[in-house]
Coordinates of C-alpha atoms and ligand atoms in Angstrom, one line a residue:
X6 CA -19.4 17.4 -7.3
X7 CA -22.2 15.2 -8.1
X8 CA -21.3 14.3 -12.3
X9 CA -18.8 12.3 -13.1
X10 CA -19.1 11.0 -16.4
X11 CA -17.5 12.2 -19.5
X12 CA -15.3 14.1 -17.0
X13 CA -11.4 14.2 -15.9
X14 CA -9.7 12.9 -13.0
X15 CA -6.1 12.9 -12.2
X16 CA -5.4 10.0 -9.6
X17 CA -1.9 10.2 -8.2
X18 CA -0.6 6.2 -6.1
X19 CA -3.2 5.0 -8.5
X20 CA -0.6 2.2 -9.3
X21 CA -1.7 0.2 -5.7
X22 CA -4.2 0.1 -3.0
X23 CA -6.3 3.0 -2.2
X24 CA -5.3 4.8 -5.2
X25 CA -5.7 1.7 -7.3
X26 CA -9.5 1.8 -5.8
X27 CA -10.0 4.9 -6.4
X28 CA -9.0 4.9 -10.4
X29 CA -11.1 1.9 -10.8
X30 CA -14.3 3.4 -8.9
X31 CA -14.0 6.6 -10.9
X32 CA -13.5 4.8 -14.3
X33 CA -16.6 3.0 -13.3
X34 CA -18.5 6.2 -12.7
X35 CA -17.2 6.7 -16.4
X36 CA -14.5 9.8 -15.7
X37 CA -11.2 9.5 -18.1
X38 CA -8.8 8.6 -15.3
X39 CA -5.2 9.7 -15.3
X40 CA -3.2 7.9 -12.9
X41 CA 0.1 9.0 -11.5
X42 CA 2.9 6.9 -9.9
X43 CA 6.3 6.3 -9.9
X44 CA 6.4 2.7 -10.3
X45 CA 6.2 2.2 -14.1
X46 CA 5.9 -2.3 -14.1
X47 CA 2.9 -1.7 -11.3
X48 CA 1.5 1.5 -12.8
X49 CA 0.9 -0.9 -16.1
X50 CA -0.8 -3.8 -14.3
X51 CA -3.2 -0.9 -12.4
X52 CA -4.6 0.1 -16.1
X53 CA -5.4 -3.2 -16.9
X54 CA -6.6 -3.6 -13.7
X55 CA -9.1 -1.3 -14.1
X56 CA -10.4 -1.3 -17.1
X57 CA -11.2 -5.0 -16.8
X58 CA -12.7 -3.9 -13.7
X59 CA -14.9 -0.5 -15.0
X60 CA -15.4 -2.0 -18.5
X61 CA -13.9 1.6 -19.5
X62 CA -11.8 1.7 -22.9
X63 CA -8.1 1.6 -23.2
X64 CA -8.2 5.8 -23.7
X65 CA -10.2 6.4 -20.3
X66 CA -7.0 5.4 -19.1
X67 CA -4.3 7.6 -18.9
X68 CA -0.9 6.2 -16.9
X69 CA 1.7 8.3 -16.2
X70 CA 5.1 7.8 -14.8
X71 CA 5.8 10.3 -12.4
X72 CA 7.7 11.6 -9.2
X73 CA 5.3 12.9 -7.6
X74 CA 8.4 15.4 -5.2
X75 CA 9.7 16.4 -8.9
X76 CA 7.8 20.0 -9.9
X77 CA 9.3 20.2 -13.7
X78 CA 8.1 16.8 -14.2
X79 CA 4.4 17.0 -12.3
X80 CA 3.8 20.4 -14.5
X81 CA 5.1 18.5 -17.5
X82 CA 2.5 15.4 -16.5
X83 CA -0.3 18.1 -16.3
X84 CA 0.7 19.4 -19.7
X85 CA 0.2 15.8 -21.0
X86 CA -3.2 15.3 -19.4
X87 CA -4.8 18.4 -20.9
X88 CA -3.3 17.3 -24.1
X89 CA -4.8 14.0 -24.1
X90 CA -7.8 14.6 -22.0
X91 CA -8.7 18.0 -23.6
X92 CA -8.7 19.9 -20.4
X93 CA -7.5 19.9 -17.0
X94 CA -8.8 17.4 -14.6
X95 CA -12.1 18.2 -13.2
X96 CA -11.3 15.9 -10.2
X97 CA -7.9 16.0 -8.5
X98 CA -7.3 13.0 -6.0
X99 CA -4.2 13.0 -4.5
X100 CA -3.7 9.4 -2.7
X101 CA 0.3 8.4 -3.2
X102 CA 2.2 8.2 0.1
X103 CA 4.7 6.4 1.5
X104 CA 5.7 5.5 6.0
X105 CA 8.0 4.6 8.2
X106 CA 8.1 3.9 11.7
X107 CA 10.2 4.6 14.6
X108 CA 10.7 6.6 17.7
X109 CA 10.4 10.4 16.5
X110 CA 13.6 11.1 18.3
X111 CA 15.9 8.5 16.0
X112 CA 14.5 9.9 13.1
X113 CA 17.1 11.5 10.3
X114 CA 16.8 14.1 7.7
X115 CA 16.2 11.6 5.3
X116 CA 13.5 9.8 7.3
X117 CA 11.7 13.3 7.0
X118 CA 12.6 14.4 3.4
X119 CA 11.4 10.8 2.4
X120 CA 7.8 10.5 4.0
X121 CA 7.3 14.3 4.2
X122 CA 8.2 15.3 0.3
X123 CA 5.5 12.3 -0.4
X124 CA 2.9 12.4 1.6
X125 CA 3.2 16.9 2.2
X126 CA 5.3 18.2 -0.1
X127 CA 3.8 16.7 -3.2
X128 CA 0.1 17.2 -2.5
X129 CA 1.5 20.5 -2.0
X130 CA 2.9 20.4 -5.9
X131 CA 0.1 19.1 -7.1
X132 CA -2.2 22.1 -5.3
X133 CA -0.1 24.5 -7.0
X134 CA 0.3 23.1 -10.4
X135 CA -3.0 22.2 -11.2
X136 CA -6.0 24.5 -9.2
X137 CA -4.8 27.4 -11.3
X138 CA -5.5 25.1 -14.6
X139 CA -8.6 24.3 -12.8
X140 CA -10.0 27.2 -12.0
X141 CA -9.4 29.0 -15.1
X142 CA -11.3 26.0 -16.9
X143 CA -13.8 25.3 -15.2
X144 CA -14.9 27.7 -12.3
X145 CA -18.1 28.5 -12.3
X146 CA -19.1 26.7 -15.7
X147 CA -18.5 23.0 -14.4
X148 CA -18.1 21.2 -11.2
X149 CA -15.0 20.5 -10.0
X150 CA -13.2 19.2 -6.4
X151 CA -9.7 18.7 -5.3
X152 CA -9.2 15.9 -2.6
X153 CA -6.2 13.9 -0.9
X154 CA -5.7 10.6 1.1
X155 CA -4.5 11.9 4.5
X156 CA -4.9 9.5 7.1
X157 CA -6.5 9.0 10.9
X158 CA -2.6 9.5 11.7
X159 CA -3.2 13.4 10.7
X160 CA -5.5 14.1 14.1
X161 CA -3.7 12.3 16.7
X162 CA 0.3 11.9 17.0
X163 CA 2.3 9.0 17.7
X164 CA 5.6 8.5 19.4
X165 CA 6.7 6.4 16.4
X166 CA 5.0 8.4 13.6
X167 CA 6.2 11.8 13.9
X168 CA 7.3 12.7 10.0
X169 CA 4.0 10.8 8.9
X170 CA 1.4 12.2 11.5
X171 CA 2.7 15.7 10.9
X172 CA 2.4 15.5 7.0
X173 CA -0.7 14.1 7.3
X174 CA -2.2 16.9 10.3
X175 CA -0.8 19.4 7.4
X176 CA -2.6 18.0 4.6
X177 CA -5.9 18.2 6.4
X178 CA -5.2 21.6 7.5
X179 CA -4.4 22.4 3.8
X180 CA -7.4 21.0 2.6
X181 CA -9.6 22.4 5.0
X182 CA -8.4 26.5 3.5
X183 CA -9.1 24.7 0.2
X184 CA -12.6 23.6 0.7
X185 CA -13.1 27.1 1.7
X186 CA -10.8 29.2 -0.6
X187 CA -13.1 27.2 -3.7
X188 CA -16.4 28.2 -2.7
X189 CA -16.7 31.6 -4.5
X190 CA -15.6 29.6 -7.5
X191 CA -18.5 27.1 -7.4
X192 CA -16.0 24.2 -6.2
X193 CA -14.5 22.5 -2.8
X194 CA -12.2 19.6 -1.3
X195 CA -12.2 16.5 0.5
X196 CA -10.1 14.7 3.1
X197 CA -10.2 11.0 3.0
X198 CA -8.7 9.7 6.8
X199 CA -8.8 5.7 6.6
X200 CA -7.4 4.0 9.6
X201 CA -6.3 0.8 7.9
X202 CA -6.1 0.6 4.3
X203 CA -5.6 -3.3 2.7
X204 CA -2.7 -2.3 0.0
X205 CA 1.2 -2.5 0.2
X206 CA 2.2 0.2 1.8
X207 CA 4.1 -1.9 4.0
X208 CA 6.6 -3.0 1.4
X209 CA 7.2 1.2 0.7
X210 CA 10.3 1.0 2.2
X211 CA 11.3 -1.3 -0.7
X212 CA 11.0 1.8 -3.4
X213 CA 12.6 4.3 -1.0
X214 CA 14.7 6.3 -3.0
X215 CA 18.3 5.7 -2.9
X216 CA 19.4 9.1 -2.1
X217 CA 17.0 9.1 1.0
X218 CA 17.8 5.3 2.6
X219 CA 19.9 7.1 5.6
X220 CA 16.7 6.0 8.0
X221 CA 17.0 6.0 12.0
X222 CA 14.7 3.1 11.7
X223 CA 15.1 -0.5 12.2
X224 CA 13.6 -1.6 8.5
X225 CA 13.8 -4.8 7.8
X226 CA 12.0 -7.9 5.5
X227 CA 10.8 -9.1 9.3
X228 CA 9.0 -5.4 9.8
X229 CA 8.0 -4.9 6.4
X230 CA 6.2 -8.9 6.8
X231 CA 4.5 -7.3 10.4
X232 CA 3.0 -4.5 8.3
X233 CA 1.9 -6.4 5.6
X234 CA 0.3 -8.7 7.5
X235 CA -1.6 -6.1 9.7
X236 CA -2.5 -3.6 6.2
X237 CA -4.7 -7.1 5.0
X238 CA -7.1 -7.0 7.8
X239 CA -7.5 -3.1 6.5
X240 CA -10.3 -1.6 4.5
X241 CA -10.7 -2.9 0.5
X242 CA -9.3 -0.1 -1.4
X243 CA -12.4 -0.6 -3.8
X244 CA -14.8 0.1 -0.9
X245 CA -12.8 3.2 0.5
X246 CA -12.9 4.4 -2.9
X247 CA -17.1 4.1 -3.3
X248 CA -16.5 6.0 0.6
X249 CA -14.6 8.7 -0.7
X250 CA -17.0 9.2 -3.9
X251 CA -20.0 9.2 -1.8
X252 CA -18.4 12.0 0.7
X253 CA -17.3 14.1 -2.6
X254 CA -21.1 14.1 -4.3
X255 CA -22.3 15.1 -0.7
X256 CA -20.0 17.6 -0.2
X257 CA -17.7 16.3 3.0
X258 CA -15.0 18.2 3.7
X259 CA -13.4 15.3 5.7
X260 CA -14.3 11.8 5.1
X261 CA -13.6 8.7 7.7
X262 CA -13.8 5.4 6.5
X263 CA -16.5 4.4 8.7
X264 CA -20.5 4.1 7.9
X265 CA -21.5 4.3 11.8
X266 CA -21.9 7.9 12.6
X267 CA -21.2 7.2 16.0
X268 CA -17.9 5.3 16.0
X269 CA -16.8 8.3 14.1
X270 CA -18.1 10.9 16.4
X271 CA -16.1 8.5 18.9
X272 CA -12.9 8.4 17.6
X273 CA -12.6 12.2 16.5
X274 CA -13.7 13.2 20.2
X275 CA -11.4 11.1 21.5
X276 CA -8.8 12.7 19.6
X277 CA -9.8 16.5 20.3
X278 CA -9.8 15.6 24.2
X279 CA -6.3 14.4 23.9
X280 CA -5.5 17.7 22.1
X281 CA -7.0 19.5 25.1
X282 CA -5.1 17.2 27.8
X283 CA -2.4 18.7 26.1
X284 CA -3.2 22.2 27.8
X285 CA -3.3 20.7 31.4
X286 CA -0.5 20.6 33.5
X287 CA 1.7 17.0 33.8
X288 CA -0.2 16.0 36.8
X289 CA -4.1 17.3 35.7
X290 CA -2.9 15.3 32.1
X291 CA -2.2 12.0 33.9
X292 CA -5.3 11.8 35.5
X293 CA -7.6 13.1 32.7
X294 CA -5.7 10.7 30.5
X295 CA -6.2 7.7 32.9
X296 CA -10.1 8.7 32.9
X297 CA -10.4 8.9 29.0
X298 CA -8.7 5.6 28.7
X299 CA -11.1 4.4 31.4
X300 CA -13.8 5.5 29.8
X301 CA -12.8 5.0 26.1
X302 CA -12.9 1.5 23.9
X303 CA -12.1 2.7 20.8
X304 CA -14.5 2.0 17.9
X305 CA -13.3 -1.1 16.1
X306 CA -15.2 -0.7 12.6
X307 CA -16.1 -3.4 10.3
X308 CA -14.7 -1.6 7.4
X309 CA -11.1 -0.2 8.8
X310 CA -9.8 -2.2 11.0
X311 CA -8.5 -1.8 14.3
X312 CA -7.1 2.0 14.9
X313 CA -2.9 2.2 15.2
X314 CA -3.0 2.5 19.3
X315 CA -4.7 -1.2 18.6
X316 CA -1.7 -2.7 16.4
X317 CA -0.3 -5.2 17.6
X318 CA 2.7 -7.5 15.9
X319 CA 1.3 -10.8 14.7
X320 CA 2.7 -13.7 17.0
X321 CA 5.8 -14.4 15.5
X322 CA 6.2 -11.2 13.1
X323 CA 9.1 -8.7 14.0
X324 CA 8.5 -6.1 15.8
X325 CA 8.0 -2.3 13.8
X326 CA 8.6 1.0 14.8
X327 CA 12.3 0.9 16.9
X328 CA 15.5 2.3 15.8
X329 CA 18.6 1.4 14.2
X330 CA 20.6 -0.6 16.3
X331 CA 23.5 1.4 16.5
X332 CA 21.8 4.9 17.5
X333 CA 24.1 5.4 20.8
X334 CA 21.9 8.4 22.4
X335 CA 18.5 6.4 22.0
X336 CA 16.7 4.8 25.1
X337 CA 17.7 1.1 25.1
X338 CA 13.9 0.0 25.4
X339 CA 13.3 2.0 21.7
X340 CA 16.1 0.3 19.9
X341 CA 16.2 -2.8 17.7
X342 CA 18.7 -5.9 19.4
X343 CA 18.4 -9.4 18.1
Ligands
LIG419 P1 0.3 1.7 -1.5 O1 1.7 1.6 -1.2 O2 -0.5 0.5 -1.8 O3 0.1 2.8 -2.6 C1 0.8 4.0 -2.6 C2 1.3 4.3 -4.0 O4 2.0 5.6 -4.0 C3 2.3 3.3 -4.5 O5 1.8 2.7 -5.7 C4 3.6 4.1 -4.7 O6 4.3 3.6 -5.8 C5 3.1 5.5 -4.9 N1 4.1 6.5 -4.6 C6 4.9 6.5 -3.5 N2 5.8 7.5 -3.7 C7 5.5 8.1 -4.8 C8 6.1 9.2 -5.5 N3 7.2 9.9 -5.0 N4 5.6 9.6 -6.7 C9 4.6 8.9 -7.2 N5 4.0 7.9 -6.6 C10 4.5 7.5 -5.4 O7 -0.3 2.4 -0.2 P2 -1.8 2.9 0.3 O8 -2.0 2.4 1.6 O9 -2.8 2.6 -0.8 O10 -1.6 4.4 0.4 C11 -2.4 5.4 -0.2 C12 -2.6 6.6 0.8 O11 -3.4 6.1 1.9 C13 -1.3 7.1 1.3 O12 -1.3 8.5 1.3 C14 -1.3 6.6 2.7 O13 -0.5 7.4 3.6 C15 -2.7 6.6 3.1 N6 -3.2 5.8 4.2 C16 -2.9 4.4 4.2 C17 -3.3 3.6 5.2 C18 -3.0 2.2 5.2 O14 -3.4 1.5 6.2 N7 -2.5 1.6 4.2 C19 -4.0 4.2 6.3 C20 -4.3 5.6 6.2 C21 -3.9 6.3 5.2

């Protein structure tokens, strides 16, 4: 998709962060922007945001409050924007997602309802409700592209990430049979996977919805302070927004958040031969892992900050990614004790 202006985006997280970026790049490049987000006193300030920031007028912007995880209410947003907007989006960005950290192992039903029916399950509603709309308007006739925020956490796996690496491995994979199910109708998709994103996706715990707050987790102010403090060395949502806009005109099918071709050759090689150490036997792993990690520095990019593996907690900051205290059957080392 290489025209933007005049046409329709529908932004969903566009109340914060890379969301927030991306609804004020796209309003720049002179689309009407819908954006999407279930926090109504921070979806407000993100219109004014960016209009002062595009220059766009107050109906380019269209905010709607919305949970994303309920379907009646997503179809009913969609309604809205082809009411307003005159058509379905011709760009579909989905971006909102929440995380949580701890060892897989602790984790509870609600701990995968929560980050799973966020980051999976609602790019997954927002697939079905609107590429049908899409099509039928546009295929063929005008450009249009569907794209999500995934992450780096969706090719490689973490002991601690397990609900968030597995929605975000399932969105790529979902996005990849997109890119190619849309080529006979003159259309593809994109995968945006940033490593470290500056926004507030550290304080998502905050807005965890109170039928889901049964977590495993240790969560705390202490861990939700460690995340926030490592998220602001991360890329500027603005940027990662100009990133992703750039990888749509040229047709990427997956985008990484890094201008050096090379660190990004790294990083994903680094993370298919782990996938392949997976094949080997226990013994033929522990070698071939002790020769990759001999082998490999990971690429520390200007623009995205220091891969997970790298995190470390802030001198001072409390530590992230344990579980609850009282979780009897969980290694001692793994859990939270003051
Ligand atoms: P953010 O917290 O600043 O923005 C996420 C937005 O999603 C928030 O405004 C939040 O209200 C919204 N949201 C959450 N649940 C929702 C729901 N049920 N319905 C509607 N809106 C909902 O976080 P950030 O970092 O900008 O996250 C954007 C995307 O980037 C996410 O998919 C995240 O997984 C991904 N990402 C973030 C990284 C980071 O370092 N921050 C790294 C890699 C990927």
């Amino acid at each position: 998709m290489k025209q933007f202006k005049d046409k329709i985006a529908f932004i969903t997280g566009g109340a914060s962060g890379a969301g927030l970026g991306q609804a004020k790049v796209f309003s720049k490049a002179g689309m009407k922007v819908a954006i999407a987000d279930v926090r109504e006193d921070a979806l407000k300030a993100a219109v004014k945001e960016s209009i002062a920031y595009s220059g766009c007028s107050d109906e380019d912007v269209l905010p709607i409050k919305l949970d994303l995880t309920d379907r009646e209410a997503y179809t009913k947003a969609a309604d809205l924007v082809e009411a307003v907007f005159e058509g379905p989006p011709h760009l579909l960005i989905q971006t909102a997602g929440v995380n949580s950290f701890g060892p897989v192992e602790a984790s509870t039903f609600d701990d995968f309802d929560w980050v799973v029916g966020v980051c999976f399950d609602a790019v997954v509603n927002g697939l079905l409700i609107f590429v049908p709309r899409m099509i039928k308007a546009y295929a063929n006739k005008e450009e249009f592209h569907v794209a999500a925020t995934s992450s780096m956490g969706g090719f490689m796996a973490g002991s601690t990430t397990g609900p968030y690496s597995a929605a975000k491995a399932a969105v790529n994979n979902l996005i990849y049979s997109y890119a190619e199910a849309l080529k006979p109708y003159g259309a593809s998709a994109t995968v945006l996977c940033p490593g470290n994103i500056n926004s507030n996706i550290g304080n998502a715990e905050k807005f965890r919805p109170e039928h889901l707050k049964n977590t495993g987790y240790h969560v705390s102010e202490g861990t939700m302070k460690t995340l926030g403090a490592i998220h602001a060395t991360g890329i500027d949502p603005v940027e990662l927004g100009e990133i992703l806009k750039e990888g749509i005109e040229n047709g990427r099918i997956i985008v990484l958040p890094d201008h050096n071709p090379d660190g990004r050759a790294a990083m994903l090689r680094s993370q298919h031969e782990a996938i392949e150490n997976y094949t080997l036997t226990a013994e033929q792993r522990a070698i071939a892992d002790a020769e990759r990690f001999k082998n490999f520095a990971p690429p520390v990019s200007d623009d995205s900050g220091p891969p997970p593996s790298m995190w470390g907690v802030p001198e001072g900051g409390e530590a992230f990614g344990q579980a609850r205290a009282d979780l009897d059957y969980v290694d001692p080392s793994k859990k939270f004790t003051k």
